[in-house]
Short mmCIF file of C-alpha atoms in Angstrom, two decimals:
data_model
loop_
_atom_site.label_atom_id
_atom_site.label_comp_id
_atom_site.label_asym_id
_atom_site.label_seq_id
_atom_site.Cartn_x
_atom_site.Cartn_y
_atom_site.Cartn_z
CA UNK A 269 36.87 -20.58 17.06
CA UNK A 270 37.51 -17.23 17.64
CA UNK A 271 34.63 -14.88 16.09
CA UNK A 272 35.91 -11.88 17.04
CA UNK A 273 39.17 -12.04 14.71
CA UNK A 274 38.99 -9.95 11.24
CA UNK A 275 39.14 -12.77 9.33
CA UNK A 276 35.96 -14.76 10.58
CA UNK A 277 34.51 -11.36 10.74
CA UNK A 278 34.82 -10.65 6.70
CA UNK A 279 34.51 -14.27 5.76
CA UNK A 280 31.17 -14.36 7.63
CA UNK A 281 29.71 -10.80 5.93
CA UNK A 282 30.51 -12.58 2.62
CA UNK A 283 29.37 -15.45 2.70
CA UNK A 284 26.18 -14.18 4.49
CA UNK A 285 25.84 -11.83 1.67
CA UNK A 286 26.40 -14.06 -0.94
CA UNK A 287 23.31 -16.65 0.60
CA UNK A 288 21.17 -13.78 1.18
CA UNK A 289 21.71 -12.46 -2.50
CA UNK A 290 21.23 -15.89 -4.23
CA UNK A 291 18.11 -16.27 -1.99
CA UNK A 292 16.32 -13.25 -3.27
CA UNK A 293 17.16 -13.63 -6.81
CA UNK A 294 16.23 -17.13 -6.49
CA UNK A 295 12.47 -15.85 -5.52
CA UNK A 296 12.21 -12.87 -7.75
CA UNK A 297 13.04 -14.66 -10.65
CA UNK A 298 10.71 -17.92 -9.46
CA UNK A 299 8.08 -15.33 -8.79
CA UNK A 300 8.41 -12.82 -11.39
CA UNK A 301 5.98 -14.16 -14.55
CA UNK A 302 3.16 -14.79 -11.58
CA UNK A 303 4.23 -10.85 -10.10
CA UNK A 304 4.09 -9.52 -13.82
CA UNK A 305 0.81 -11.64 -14.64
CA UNK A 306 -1.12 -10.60 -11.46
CA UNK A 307 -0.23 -6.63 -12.86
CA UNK A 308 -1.59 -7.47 -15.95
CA UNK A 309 -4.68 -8.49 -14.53
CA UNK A 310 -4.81 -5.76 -12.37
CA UNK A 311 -4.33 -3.43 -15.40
CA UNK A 312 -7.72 -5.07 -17.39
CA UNK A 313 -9.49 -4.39 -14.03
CA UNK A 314 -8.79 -1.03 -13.89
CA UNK A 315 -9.73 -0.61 -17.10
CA UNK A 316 -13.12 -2.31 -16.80
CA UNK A 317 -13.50 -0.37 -13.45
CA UNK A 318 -13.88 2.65 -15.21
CA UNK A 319 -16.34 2.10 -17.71
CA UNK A 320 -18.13 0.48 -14.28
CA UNK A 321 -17.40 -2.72 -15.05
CA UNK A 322 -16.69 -4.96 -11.71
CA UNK A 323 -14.52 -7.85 -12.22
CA UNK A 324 -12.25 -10.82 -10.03
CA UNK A 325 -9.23 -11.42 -10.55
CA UNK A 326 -10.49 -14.95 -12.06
CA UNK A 327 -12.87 -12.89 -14.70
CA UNK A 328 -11.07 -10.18 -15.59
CA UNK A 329 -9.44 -11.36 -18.70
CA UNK A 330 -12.76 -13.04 -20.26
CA UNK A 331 -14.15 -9.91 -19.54
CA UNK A 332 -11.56 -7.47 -20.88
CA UNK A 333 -11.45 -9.20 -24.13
CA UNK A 334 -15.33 -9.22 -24.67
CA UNK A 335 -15.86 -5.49 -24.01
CA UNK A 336 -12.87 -3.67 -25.07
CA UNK A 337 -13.71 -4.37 -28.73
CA UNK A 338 -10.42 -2.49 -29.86
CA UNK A 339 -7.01 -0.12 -28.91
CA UNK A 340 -4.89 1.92 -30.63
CA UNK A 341 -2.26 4.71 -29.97
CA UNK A 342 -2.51 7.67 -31.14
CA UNK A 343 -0.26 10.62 -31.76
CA UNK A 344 -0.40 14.04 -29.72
CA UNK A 345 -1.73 15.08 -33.37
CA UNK A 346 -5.01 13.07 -33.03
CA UNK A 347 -3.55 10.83 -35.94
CA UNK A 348 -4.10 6.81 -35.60
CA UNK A 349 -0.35 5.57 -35.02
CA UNK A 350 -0.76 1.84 -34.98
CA UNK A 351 -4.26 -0.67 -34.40
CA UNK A 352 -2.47 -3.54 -32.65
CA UNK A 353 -4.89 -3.93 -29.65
CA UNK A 354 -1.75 -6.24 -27.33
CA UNK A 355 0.95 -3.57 -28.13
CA UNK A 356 -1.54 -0.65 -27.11
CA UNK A 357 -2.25 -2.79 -23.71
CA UNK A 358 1.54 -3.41 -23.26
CA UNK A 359 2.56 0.97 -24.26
CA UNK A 360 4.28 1.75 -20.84
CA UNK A 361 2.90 5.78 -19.74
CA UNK A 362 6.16 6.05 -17.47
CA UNK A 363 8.20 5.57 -20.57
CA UNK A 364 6.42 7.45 -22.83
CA UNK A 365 6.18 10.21 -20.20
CA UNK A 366 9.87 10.89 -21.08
CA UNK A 367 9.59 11.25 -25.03
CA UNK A 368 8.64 14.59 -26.57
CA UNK A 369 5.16 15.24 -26.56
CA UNK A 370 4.86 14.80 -30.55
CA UNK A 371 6.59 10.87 -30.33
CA UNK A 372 4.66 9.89 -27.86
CA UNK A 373 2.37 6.94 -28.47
CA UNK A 374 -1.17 7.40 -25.94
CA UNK A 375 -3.49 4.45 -25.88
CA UNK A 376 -7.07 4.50 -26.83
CA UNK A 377 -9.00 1.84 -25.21
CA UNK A 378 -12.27 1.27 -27.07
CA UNK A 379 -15.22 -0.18 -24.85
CA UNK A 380 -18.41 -1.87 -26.28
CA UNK A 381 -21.11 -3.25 -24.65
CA UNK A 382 -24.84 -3.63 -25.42
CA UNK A 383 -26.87 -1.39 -23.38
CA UNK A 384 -24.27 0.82 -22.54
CA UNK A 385 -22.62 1.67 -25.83
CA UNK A 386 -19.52 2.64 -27.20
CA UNK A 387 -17.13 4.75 -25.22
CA UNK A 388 -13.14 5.45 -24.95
CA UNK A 389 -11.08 4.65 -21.93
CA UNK A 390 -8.20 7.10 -21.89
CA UNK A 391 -4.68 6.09 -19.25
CA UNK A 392 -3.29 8.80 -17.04
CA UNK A 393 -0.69 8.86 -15.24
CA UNK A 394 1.39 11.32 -12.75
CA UNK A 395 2.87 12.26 -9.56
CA UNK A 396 1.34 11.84 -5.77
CA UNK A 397 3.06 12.68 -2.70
CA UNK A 398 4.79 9.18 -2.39
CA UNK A 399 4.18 7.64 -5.58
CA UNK A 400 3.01 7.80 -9.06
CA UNK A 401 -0.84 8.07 -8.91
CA UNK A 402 -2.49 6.65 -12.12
CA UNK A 403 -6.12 5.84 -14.04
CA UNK A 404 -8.17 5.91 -16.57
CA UNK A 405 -10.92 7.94 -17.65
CA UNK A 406 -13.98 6.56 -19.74
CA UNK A 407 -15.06 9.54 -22.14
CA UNK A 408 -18.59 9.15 -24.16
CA UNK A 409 -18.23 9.43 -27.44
CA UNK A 410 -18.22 13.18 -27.84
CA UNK A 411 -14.81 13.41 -27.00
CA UNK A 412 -15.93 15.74 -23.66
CA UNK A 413 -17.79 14.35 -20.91
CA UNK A 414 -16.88 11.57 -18.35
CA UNK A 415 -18.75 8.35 -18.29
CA UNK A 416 -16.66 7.18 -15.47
CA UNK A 417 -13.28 6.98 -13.83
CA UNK A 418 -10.65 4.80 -11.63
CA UNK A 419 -7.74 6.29 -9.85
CA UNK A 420 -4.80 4.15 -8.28
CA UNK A 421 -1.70 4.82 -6.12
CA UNK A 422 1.43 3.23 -5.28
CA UNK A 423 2.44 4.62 -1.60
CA UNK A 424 -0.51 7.46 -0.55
CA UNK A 425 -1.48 7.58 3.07
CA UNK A 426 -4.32 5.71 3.84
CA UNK A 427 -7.28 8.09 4.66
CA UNK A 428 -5.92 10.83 3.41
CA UNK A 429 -3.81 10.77 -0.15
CA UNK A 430 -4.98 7.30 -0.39
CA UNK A 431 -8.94 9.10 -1.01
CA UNK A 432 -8.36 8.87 -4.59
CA UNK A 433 -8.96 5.44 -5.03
CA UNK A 434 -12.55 5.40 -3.14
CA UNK A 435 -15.78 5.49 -5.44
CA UNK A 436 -16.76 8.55 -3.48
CA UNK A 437 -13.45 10.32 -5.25
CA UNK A 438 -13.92 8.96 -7.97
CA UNK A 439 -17.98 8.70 -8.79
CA UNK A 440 -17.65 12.91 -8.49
CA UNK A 441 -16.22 12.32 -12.09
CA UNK A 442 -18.78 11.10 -14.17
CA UNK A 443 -20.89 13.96 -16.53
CA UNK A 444 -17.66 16.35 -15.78
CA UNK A 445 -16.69 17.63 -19.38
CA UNK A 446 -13.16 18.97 -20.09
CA UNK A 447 -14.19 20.93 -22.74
CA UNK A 448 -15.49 24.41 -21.48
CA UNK A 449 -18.71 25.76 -23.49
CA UNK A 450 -16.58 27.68 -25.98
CA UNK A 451 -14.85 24.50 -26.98
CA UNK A 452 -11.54 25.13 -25.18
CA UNK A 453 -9.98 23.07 -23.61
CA UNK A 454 -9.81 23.29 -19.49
CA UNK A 455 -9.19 19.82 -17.94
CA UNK A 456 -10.74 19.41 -14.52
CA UNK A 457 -9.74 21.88 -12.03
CA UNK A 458 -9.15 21.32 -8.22
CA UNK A 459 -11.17 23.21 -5.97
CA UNK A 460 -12.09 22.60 -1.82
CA UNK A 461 -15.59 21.44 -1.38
CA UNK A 462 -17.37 23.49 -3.35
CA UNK A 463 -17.29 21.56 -6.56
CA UNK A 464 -20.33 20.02 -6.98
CA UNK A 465 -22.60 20.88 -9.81
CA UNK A 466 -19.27 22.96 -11.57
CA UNK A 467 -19.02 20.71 -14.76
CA UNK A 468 -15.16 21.55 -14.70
CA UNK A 469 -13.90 21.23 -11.26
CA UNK A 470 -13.67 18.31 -8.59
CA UNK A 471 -13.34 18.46 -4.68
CA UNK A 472 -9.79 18.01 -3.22
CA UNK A 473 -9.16 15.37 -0.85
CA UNK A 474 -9.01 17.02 2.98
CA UNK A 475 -5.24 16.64 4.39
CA UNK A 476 -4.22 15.53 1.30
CA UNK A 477 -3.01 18.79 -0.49
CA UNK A 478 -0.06 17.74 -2.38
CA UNK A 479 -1.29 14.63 -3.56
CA UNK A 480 -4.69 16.49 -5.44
CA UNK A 481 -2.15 18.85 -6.20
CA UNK A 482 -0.65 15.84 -8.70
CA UNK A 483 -3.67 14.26 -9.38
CA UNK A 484 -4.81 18.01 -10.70
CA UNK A 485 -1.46 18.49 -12.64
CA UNK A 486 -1.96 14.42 -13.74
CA UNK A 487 -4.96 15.08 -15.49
CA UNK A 488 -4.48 18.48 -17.21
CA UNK A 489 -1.02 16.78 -18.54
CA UNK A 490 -2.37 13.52 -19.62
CA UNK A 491 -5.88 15.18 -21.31
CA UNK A 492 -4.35 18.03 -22.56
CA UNK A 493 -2.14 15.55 -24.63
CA UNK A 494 -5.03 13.89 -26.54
CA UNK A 495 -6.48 17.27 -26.98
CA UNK A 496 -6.78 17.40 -30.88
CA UNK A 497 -7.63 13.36 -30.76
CA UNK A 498 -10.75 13.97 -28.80
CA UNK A 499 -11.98 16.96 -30.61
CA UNK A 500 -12.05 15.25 -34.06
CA UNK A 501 -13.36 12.42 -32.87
CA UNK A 502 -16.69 15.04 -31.58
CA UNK B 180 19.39 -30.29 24.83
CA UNK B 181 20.20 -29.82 28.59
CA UNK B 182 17.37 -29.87 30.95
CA UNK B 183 14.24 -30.73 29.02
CA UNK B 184 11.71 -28.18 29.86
CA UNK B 185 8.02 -28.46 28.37
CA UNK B 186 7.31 -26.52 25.29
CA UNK B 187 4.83 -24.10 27.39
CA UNK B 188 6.32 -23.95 30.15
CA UNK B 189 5.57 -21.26 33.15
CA UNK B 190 8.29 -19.42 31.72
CA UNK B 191 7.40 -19.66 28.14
CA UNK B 192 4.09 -18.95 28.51
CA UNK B 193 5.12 -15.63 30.45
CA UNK B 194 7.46 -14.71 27.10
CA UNK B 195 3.70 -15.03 25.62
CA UNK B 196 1.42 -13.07 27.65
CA UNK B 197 3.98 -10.21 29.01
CA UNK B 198 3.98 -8.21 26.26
CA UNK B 199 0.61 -7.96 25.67
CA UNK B 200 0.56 -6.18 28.93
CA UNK B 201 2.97 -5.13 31.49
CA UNK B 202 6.50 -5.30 28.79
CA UNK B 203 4.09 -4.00 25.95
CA UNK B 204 6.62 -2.96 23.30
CA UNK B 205 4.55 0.38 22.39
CA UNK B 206 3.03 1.30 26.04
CA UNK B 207 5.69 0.04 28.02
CA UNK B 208 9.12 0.08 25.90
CA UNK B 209 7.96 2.92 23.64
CA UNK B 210 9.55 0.91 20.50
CA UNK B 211 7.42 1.02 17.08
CA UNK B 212 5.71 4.27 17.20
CA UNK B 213 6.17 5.25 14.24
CA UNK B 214 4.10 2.63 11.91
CA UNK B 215 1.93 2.75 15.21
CA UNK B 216 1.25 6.61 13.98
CA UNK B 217 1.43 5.67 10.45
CA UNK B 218 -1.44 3.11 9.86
CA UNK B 219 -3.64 3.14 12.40
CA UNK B 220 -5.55 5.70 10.08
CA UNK B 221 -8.42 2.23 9.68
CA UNK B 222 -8.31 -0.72 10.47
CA UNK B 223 -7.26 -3.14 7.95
CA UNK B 224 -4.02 -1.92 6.96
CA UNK B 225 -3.29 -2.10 11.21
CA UNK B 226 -4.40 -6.04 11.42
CA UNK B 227 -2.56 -7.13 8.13
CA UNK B 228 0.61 -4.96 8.87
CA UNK B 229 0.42 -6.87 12.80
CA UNK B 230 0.01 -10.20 10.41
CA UNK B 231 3.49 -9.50 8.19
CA UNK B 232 5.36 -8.15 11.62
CA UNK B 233 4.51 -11.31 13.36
CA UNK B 234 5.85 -13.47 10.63
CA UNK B 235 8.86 -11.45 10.41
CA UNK B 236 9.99 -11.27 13.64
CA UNK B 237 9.30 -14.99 14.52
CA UNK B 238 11.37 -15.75 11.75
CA UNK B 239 14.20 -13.34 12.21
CA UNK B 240 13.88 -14.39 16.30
CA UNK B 241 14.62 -17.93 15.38
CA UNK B 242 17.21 -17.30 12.31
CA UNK B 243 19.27 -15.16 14.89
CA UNK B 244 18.96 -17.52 17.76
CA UNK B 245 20.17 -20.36 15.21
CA UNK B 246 22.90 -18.25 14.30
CA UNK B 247 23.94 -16.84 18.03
CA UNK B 248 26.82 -18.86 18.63
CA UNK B 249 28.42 -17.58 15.37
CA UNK B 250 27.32 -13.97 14.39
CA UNK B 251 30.58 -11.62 15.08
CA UNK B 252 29.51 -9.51 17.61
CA UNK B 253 31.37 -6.84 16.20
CA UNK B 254 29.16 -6.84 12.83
CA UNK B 255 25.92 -8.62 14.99
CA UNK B 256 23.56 -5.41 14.21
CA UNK B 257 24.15 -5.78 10.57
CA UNK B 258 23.58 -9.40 10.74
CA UNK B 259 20.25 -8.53 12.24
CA UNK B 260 19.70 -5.76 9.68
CA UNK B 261 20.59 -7.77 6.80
CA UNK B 262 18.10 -10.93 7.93
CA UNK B 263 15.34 -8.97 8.84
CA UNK B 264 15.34 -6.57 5.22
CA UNK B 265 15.47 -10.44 3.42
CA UNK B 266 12.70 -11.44 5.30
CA UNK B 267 10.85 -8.30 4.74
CA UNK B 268 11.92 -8.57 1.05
CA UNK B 269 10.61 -12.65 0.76
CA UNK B 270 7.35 -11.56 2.26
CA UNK B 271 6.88 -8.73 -0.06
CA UNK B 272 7.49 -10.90 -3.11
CA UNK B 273 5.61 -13.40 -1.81
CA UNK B 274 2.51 -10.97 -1.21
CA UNK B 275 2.69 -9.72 -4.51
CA UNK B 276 3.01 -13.52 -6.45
CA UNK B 277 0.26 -14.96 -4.26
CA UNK B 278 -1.82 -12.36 -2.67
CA UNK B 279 -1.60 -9.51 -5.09
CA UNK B 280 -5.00 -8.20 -3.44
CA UNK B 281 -3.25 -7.58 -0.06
CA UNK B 282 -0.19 -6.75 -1.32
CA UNK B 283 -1.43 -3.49 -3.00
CA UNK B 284 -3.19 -2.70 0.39
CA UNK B 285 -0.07 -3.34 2.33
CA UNK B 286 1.64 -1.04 -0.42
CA UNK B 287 4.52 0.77 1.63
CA UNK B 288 4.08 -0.79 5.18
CA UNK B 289 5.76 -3.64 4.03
CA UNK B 290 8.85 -1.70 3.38
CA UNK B 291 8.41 0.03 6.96
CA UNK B 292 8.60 -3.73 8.47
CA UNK B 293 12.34 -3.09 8.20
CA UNK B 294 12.77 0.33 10.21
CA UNK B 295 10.32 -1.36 13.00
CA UNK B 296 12.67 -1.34 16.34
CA UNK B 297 10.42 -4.05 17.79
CA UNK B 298 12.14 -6.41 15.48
CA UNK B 299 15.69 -4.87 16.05
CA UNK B 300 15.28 -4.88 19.88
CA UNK B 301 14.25 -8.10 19.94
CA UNK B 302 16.91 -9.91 18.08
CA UNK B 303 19.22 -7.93 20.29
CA UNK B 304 17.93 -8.14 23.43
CA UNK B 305 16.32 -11.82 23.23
CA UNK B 306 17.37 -13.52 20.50
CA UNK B 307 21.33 -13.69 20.43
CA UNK B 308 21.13 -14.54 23.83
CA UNK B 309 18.12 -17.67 23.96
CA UNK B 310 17.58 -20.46 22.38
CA UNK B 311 15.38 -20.83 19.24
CA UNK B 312 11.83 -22.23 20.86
CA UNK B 313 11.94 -19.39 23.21
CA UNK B 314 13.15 -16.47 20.68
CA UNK B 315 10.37 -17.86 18.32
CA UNK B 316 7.42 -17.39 21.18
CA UNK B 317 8.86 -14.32 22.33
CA UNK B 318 8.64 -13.03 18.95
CA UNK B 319 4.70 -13.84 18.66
CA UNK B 320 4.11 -12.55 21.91
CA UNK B 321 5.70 -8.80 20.70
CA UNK B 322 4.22 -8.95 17.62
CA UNK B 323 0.76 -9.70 19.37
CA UNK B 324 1.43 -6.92 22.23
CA UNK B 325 2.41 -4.29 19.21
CA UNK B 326 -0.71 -5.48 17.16
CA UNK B 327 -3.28 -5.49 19.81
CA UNK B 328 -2.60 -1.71 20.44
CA UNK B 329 -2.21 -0.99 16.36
CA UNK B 330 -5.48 -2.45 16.73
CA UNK B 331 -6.94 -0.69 19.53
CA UNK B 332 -5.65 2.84 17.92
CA UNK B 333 -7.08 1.94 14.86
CA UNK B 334 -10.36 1.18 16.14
CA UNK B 335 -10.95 4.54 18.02
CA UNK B 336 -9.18 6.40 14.67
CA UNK B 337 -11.58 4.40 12.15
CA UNK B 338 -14.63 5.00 13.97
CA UNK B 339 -14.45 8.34 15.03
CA UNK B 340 -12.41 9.45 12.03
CA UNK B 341 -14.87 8.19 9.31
CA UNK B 342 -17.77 6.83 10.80
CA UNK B 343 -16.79 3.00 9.34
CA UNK B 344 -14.96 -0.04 10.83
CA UNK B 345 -13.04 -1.96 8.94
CA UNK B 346 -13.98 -0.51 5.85
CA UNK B 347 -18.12 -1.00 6.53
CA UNK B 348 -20.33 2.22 7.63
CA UNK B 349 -21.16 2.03 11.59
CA UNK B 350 -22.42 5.18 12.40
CA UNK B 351 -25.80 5.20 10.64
CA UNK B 352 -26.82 8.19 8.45
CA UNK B 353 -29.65 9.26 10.78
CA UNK B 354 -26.70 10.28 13.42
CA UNK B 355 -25.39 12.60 10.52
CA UNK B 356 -28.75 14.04 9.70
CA UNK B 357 -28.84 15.25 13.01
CA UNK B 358 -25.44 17.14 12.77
CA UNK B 359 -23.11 14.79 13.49
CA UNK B 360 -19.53 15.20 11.77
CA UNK B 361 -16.55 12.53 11.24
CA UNK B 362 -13.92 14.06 13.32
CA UNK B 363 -11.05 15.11 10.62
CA UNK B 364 -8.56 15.30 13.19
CA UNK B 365 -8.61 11.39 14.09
CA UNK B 366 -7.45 10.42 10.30
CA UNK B 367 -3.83 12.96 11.30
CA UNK B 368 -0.92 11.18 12.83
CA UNK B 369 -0.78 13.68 16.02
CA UNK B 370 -4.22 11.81 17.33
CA UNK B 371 -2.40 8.47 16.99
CA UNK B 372 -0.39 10.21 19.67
CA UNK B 373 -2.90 10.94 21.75
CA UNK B 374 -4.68 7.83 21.79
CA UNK B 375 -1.20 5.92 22.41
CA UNK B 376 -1.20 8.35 25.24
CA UNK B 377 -4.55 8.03 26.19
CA UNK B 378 -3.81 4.31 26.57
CA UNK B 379 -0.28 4.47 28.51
CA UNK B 380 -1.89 6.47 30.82
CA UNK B 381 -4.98 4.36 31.31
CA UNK B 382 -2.32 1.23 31.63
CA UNK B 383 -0.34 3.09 34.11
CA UNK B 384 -3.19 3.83 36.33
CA UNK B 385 -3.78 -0.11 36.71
CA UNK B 386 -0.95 -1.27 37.16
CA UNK B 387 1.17 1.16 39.33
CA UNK B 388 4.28 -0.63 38.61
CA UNK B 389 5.05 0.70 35.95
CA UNK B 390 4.69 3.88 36.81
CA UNK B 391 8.85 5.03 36.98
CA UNK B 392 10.14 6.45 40.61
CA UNK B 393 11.75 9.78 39.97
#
């Protein structure tokens, strides 16, 4: 046969294309309700991790629904929107990034534990250099310091954007309050190396500018929303 | 089936061990520098990225050698192209179903599988013309020559760059107390470049042969 001719040449890119494309849907849609579970899992992790909770992938579940005694959403008011614990887990940040800052729905995660006491996990979410960067930030009950925090990535460099997710980024967290002594409200502010003992500032990770840069802007954004939540519930 | 020759053969065995030395694809054919720069910053990402590129281009080596008497040559490096970003694809999806753990750590090196030119100048220069037992070894052996110097990179960037190895503290705090300091620079791309460097030139020096004429 002659595989140089036109014909054989566009009859082969077809049907190539058309095995190739009924392969991959083939596996994505196979693999997809193991994909989505394994994120869902991932997500209760995270959330345990930053209340300091370490848990397997096997645990995590068992775990998530003995300590996080209740969720809710509330509104950018500081008013109680709805109680359903599942339909806070499920309340997608990227979406609700996009509504108006009065419609949006932000999750409360409520953690309990004996020993340790109540405190409120709050999801963030934002921009890296690659990738979104997200977390979520345990506050004690007074609505102003940090009991303890987990940061994730999708694409940062490894040793450099990539920091964010290390305990030693993210320990520097805990006893930071966002509220300044007067009671207004300042977020956390970047700063190079000189943060420690500042109640309101972390250290930036080295040769990875842009990406503190959005983790910064992620947390004044995402805070700065629940603003009036956190300072009724003082 | 021809002349049957054994499956390691002399020759085989050579499409094995060569590019782990004298035809290394990074030292000696200078293809795949850029995820060699990229994540060599420690050490894990460098072994389980060498991991996915050796599956992938075994595979894609013995899918195109299957497929040599038939690919168009006119359309051969989209052929190539459009097996190798499946593969990639199946091994992310696979990564994430089963082995969600490495998958996250693998995060965007699995995409960069696809713009490796080992895997390209492979397919083209071995596998459309061999047949499949010999593209498939020839595709370990390059995988194995690109990850032994990911790994080698990676070692000297990891240690010197932040004191650990594979993610576990080496240099023990008593060093620091007495002034020592993680080299910053080592975690940057440009010293990936220099310790490829370092490395060609060390190879060179052995073996003069491959040191060019002009």
């Amino acid at each position: 046969m002659n595989t140089n001719s036109n014909t054989y040449t566009f009859l082969y890119a077809s049907v190539m294309v058309l095995i190739v494309a009924a392969v991959l849907s083939f596996t994505a849609l196979q693999l997809k309700p193991r994909q989505n579970k394994n994120r869902e899992i991932e997500k209760k992790q995270d959330i345990l991790n930053a209340v300091g909770v370490s848990s397997t992938p096997a645990d995590a579940e068992k775990l998530y629904d003995q300590y996080i005694v209740k969720a809710f959403t509330v509104s950018s008011e500081g008013t109680v929107k709805s109680e359903d614990k599942d339909a806070t887990f499920k309340v997608d940040l990227k979406r609700e990034a996009k509504k108006d800052l009065e419609e949006r729905d932000l999750p409360v995660f409520v953690f309990n534990k004996e020993g340790v006491g109540e405190k409120m996990i709050l999801p963030v979410r934002g921009k890296g250099m690659w990738g979104p960067l997200w977390g979520y930030i345990a506050m004690e009950k007074d609505g102003n310091t940090i009991f303890g925090a987990t940061f994730a990535h999708q694409g940062e460099t490894p040793g450099l954007g990539a920091e964010i997710s290390t305990p030693a980024f993210q320990d520097q967290f805990i006893g930071k309050q966002i509220f300044n002594e007067a009671g207004k409200f300042t977020s956390i502010i970047m700063v190079k190396g000189t943060a420690s003992g500042n109640l309101h500032q972390f250290d930036a990770v080295s040769g990875g500018t842009v990406t503190s840069k959005g983790f910064e802007a992620m947390l004044l954004d995402n805070l700065s929303s629940y603003e009036k939540f956190l300072k009724s519930s003082k | 089936m021809s002349d049957k020759e054994p499956l390691f053969s002399a020759k085989n065995r050579k499409l094995l061990t060569n590019p782990l030395g004298s035809d290394n694809p990074i030292t000696v054919q200078v293809l795949g520098i850029c995820s060699a720069l990229a994540v060599t910053a420690k050490l894990e990402p460098a072994v389980v990225l060498t991991i996915s590129v050796t599956a992938v281009l075994a595979l894609a080596n013995v899918i195109i050698s299957l497929l040599r008497h038939t690919i168009p040559s006119r359309i051969r490096i989209i052929v190539q192209l459009v097996v190798i970003a499946a593969l990639v694809i199946l091994v992310d999806q696979v990564l994430k179903a089963f082995a969600y753990d490495v998958s996250k750590q693998l995060s965007v090196f699995v995409g960069l599988i696809i713009t490796n030119c080992i895997i390209m100048g492979r397919l083209e220069a071995f596998a459309l013309g061999n047949r499949p037992w010999p593209a498939f070894l020839d595709g370990i052996g390059n995988a194995a020559g690109y990850g032994i110097i990911l790994v080698i990179v990676a070692f000297f960037r990891e240690l010197l760059g932040s004191g650990t190895l594979y993610g576990f503290q080496v240099i023990p705090q008593a060093v620091y107390d007495m002034g020592y300091e993680n080299n910053g620079l080592m975690i940057l791309p440009p010293m990936a470049l220099v310790v490829v460097g370092i490395i060609i030139w060390v190879q060179r020096s052995k073996d003069k042969s491959l040191i060019e004429s002009n």
